[in-house]
mmCIF file of N, CA, C and O in Angstrom:
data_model
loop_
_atom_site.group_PDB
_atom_site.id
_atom_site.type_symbol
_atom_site.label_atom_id
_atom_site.label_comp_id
_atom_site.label_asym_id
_atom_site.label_seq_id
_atom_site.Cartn_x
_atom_site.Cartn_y
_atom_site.Cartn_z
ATOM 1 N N UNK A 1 81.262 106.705 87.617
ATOM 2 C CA UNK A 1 82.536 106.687 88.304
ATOM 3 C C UNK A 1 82.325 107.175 89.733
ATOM 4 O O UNK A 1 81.705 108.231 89.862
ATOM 5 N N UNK A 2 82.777 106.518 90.864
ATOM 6 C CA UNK A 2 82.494 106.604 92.342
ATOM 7 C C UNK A 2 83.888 107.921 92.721
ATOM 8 O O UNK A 2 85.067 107.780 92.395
ATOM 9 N N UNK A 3 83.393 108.941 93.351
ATOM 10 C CA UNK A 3 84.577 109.760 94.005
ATOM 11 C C UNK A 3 85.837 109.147 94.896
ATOM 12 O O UNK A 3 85.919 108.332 95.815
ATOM 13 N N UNK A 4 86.567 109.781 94.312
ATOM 14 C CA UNK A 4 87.652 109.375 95.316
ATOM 15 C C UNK A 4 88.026 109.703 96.899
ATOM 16 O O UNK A 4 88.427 110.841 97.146
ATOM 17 N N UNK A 5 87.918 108.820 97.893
ATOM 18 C CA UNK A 5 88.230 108.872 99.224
ATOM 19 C C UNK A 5 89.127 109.640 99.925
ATOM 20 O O UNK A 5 90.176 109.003 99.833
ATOM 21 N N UNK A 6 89.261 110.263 100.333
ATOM 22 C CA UNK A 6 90.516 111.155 101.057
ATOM 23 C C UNK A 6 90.466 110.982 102.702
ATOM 24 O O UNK A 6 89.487 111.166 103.425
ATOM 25 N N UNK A 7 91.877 110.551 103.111
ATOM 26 C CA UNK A 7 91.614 110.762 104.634
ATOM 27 C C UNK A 7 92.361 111.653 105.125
ATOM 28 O O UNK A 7 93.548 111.470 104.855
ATOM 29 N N UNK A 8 92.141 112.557 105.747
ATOM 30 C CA UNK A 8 93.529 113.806 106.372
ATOM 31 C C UNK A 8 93.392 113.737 107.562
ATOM 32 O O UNK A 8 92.307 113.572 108.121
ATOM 33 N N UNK A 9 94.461 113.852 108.108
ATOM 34 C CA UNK A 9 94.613 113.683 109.748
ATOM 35 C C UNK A 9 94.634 115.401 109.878
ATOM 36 O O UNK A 9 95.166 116.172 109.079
ATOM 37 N N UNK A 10 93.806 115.798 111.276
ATOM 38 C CA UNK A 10 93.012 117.241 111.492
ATOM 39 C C UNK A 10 92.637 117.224 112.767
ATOM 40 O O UNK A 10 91.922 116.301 113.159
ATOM 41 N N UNK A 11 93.017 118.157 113.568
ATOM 42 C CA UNK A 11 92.256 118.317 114.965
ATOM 43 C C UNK A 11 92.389 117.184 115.985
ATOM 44 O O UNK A 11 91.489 116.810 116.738
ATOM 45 N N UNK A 12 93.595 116.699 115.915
ATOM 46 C CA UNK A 12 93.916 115.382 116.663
ATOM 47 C C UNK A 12 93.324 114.045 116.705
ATOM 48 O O UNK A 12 93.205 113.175 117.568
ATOM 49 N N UNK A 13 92.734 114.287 114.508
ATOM 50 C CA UNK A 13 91.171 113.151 114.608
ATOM 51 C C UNK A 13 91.827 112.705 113.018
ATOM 52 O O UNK A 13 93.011 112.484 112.765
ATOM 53 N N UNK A 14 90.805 112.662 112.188
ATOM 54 C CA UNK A 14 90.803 111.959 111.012
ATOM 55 C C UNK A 14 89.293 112.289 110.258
ATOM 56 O O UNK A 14 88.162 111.851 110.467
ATOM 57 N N UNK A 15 89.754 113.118 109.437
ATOM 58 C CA UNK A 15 88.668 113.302 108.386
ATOM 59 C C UNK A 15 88.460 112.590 107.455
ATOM 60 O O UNK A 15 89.367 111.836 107.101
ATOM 61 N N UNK A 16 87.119 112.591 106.703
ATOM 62 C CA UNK A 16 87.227 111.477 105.817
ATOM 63 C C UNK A 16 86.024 112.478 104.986
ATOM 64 O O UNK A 16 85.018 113.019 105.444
ATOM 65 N N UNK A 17 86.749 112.466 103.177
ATOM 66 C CA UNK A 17 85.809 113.156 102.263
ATOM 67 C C UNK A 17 85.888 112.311 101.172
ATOM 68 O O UNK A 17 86.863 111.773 100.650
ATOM 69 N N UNK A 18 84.730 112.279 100.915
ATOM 70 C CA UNK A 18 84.260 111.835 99.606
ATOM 71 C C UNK A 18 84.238 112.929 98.352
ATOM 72 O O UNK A 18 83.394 113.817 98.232
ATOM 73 N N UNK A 19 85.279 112.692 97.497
ATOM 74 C CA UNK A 19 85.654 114.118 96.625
ATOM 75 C C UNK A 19 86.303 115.089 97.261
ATOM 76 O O UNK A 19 86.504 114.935 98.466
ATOM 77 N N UNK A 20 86.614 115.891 96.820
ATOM 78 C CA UNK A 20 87.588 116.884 96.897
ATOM 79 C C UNK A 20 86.645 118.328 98.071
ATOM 80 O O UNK A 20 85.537 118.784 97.789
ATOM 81 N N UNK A 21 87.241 118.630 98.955
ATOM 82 C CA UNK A 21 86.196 119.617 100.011
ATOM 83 C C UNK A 21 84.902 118.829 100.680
ATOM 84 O O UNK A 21 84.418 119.350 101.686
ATOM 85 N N UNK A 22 84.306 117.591 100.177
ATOM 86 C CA UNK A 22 83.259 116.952 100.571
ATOM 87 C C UNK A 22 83.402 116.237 102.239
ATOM 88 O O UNK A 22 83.496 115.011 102.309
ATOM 89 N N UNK A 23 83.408 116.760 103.051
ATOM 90 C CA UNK A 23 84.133 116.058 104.324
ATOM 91 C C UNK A 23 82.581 115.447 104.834
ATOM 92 O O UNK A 23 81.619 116.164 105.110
ATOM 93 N N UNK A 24 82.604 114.013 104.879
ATOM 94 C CA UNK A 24 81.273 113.410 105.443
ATOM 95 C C UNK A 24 81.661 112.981 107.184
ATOM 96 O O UNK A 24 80.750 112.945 108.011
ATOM 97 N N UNK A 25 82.362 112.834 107.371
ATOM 98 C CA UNK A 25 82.879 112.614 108.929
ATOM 99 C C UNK A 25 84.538 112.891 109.304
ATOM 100 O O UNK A 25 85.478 112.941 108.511
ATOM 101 N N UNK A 26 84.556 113.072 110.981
ATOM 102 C CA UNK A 26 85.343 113.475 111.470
ATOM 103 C C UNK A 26 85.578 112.335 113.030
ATOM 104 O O UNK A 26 84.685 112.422 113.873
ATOM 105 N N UNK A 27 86.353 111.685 113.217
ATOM 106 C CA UNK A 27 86.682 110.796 114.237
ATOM 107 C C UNK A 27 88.032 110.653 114.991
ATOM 108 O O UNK A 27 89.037 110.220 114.426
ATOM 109 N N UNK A 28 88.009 111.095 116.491
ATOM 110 C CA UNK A 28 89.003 110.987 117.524
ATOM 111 C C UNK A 28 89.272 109.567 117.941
ATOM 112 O O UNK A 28 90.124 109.278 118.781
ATOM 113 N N UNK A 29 88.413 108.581 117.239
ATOM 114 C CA UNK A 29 88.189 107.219 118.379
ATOM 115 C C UNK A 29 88.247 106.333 116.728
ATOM 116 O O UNK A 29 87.860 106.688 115.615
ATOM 117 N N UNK A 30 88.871 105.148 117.183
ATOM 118 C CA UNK A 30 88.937 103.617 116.043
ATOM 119 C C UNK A 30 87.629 103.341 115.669
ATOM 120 O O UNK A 30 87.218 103.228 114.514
ATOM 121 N N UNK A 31 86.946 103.229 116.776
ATOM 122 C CA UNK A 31 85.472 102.949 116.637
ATOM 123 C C UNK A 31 84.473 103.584 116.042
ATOM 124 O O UNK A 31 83.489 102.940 115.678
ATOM 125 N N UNK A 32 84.566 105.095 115.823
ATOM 126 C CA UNK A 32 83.803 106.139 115.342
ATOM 127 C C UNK A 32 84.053 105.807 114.159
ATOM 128 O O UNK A 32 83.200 105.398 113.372
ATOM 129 N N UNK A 33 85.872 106.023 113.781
ATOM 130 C CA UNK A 33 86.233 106.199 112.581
ATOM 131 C C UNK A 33 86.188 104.679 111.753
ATOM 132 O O UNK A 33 86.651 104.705 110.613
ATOM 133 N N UNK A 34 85.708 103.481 112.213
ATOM 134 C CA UNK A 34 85.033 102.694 111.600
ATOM 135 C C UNK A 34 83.740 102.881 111.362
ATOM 136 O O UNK A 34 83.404 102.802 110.180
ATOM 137 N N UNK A 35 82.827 103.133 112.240
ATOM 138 C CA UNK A 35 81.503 103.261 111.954
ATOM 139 C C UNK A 35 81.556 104.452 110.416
ATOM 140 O O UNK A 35 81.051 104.265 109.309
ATOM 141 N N UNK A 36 82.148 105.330 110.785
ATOM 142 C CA UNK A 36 82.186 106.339 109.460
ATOM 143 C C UNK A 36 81.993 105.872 108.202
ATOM 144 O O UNK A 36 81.097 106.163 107.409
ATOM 145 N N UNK A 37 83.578 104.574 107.993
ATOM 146 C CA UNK A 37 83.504 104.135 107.003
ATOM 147 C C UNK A 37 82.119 103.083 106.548
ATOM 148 O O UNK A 37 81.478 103.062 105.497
ATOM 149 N N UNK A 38 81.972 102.235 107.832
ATOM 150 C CA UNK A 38 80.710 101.588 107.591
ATOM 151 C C UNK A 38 79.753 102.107 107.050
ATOM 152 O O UNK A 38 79.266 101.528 106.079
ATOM 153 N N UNK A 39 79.128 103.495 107.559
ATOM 154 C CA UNK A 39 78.052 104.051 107.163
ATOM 155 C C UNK A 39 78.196 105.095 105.507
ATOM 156 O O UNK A 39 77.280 105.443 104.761
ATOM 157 N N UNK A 40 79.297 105.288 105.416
ATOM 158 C CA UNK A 40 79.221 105.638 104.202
ATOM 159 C C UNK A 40 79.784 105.238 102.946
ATOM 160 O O UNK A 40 80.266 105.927 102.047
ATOM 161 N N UNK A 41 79.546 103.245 103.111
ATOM 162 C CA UNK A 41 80.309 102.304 103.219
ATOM 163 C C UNK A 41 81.558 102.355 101.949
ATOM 164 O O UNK A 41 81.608 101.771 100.867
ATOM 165 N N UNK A 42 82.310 103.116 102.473
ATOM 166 C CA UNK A 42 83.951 103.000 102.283
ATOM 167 C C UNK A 42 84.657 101.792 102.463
ATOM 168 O O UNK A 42 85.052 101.281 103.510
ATOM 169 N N UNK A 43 84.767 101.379 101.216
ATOM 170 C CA UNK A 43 85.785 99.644 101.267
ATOM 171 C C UNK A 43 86.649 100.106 100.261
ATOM 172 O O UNK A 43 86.198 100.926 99.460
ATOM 173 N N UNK A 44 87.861 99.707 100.155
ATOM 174 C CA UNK A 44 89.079 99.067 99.008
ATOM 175 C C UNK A 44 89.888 100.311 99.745
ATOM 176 O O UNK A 44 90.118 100.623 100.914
ATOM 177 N N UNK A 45 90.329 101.091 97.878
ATOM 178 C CA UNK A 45 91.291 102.312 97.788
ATOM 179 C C UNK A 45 90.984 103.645 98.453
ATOM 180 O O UNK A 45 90.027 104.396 98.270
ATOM 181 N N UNK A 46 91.773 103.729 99.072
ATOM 182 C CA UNK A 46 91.671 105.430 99.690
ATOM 183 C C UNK A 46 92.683 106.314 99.343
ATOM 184 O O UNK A 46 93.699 105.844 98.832
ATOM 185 N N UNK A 47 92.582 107.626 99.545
ATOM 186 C CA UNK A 47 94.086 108.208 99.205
ATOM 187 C C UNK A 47 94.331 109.158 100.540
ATOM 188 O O UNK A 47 93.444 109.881 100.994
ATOM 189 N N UNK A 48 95.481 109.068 101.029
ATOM 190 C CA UNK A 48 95.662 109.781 102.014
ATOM 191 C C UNK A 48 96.220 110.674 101.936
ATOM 192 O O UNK A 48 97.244 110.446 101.292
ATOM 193 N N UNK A 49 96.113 112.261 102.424
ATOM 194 C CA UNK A 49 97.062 113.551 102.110
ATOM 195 C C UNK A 49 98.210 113.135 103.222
ATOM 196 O O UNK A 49 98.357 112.207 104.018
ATOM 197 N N UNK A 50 98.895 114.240 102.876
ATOM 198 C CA UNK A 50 100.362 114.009 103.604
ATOM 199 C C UNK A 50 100.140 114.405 104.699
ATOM 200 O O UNK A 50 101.090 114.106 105.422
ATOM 201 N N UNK A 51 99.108 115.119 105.415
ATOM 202 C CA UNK A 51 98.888 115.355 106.613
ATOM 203 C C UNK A 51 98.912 113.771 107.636
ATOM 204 O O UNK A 51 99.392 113.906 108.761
ATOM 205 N N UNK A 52 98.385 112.274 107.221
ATOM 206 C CA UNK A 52 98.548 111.267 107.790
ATOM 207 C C UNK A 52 100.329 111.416 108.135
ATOM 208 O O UNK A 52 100.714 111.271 109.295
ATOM 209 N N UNK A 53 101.335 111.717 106.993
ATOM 210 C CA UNK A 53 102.659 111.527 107.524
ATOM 211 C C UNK A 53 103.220 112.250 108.770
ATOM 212 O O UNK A 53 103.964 111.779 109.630
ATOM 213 N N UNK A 54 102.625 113.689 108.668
ATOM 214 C CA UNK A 54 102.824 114.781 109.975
ATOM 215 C C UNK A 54 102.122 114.577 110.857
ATOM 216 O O UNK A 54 102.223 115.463 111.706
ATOM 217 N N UNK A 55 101.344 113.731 111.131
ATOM 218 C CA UNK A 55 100.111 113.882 112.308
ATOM 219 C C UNK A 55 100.441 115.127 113.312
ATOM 220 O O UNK A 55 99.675 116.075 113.483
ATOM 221 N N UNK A 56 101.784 114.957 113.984
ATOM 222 C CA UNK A 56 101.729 115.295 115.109
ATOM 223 C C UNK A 56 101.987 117.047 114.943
ATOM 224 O O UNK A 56 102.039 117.831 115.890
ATOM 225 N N UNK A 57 102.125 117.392 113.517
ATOM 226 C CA UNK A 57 101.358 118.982 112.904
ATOM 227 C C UNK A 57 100.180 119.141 112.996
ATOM 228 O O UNK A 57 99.857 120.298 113.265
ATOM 229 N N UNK A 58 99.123 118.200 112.840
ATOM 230 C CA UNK A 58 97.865 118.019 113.155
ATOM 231 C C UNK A 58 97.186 117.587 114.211
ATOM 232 O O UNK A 58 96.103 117.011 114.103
ATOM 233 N N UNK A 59 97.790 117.839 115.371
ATOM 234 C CA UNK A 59 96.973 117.705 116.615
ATOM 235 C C UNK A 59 97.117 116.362 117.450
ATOM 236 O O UNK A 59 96.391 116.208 118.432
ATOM 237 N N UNK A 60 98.444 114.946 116.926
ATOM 238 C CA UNK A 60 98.175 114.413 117.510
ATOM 239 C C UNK A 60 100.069 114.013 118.185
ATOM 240 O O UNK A 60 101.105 114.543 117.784
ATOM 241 N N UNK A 61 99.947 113.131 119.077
ATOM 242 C CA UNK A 61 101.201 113.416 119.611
ATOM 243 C C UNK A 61 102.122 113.261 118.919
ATOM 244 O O UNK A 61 103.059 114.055 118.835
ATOM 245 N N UNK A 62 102.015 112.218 118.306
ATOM 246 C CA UNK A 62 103.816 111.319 117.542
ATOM 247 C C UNK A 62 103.186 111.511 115.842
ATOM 248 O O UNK A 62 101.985 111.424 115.586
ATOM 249 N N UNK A 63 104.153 111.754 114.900
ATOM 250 C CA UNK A 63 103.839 111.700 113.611
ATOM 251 C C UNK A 63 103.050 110.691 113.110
ATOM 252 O O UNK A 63 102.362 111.019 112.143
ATOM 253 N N UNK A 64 102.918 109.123 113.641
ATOM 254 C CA UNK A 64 102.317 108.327 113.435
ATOM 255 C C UNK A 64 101.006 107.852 113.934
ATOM 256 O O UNK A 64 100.644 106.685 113.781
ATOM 257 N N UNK A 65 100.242 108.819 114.575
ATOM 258 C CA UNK A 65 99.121 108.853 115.375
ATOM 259 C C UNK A 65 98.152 108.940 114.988
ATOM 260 O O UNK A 65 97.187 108.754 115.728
ATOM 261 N N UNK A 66 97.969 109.318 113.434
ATOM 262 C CA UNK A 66 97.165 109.180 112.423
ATOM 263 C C UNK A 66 96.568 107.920 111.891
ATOM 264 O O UNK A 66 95.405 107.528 111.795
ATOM 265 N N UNK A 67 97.807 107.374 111.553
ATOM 266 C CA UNK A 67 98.109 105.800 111.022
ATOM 267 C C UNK A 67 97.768 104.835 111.736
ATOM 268 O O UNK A 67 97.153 103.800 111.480
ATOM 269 N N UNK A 68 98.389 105.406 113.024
ATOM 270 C CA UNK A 68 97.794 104.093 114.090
ATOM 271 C C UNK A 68 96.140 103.903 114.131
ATOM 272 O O UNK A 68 95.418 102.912 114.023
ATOM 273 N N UNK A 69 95.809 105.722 114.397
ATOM 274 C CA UNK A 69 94.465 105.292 114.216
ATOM 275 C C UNK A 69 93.671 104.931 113.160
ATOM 276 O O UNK A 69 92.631 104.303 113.361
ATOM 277 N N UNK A 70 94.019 105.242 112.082
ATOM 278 C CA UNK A 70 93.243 104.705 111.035
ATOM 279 C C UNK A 70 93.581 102.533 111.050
ATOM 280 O O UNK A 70 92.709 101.692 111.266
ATOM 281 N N UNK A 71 94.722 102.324 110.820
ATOM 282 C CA UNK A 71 95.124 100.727 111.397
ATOM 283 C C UNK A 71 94.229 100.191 112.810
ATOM 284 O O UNK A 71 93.902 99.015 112.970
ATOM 285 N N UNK A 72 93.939 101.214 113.705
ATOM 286 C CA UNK A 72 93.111 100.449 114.912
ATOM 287 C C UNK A 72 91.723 100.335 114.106
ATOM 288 O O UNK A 72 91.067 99.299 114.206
ATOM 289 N N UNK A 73 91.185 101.630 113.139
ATOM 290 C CA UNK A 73 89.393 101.248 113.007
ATOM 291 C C UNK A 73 89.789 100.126 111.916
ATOM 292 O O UNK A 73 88.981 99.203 112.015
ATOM 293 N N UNK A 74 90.752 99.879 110.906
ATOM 294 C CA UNK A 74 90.619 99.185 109.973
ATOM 295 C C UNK A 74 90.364 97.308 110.777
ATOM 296 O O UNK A 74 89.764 96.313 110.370
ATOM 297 N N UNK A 75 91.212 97.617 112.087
ATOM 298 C CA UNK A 75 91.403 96.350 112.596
ATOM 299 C C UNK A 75 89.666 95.911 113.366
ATOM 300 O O UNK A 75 89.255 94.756 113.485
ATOM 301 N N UNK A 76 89.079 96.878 113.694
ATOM 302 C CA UNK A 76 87.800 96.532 114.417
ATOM 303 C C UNK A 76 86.784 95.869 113.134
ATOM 304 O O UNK A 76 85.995 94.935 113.275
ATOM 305 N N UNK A 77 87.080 96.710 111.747
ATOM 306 C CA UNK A 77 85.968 96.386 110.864
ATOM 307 C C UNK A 77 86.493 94.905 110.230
ATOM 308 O O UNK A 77 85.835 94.441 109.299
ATOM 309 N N UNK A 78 87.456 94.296 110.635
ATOM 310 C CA UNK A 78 87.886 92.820 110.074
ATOM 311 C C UNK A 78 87.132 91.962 110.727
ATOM 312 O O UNK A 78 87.239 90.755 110.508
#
């Protein structure tokens, strides 16, 4: 059975753990935070904490700043 994905929006960026505390990368930029997934090749289901809904509790301007960025790397890796 493969761990489950987590993305939390953190530090005006986007973490990404494999399992629970396992954080394999951290990305401010679409591009990083694609390569991330590329390299630790992350495809399908993810689960996102509720920190993606607050972003802007987490460092970034507008509540949706999370989302956008995760939607900009998803759009580079198409």
């Amino acid at each position: 059975m493969s761990e489950t994905v987590f993305i939390d929006a953190m530090d005006g960026g986007i973490g990404v753990f494999i399992g629970a505390g396992n954080q394999v990368g951290f990305a401010k930029t679409p591009k990083m935070l694609a390569y991330i997934l590329d390299t630790k090749k992350i495809y399908g289901s993810v689960m996102f904490t509720s920190s993606m809904d607050f972003a802007d509790e987490y460092g970034f301007d507008h509540y949706d700043g999370a989302k956008n960025l995760w939607n900009k790397a998803i759009e580079l890796r198409s």
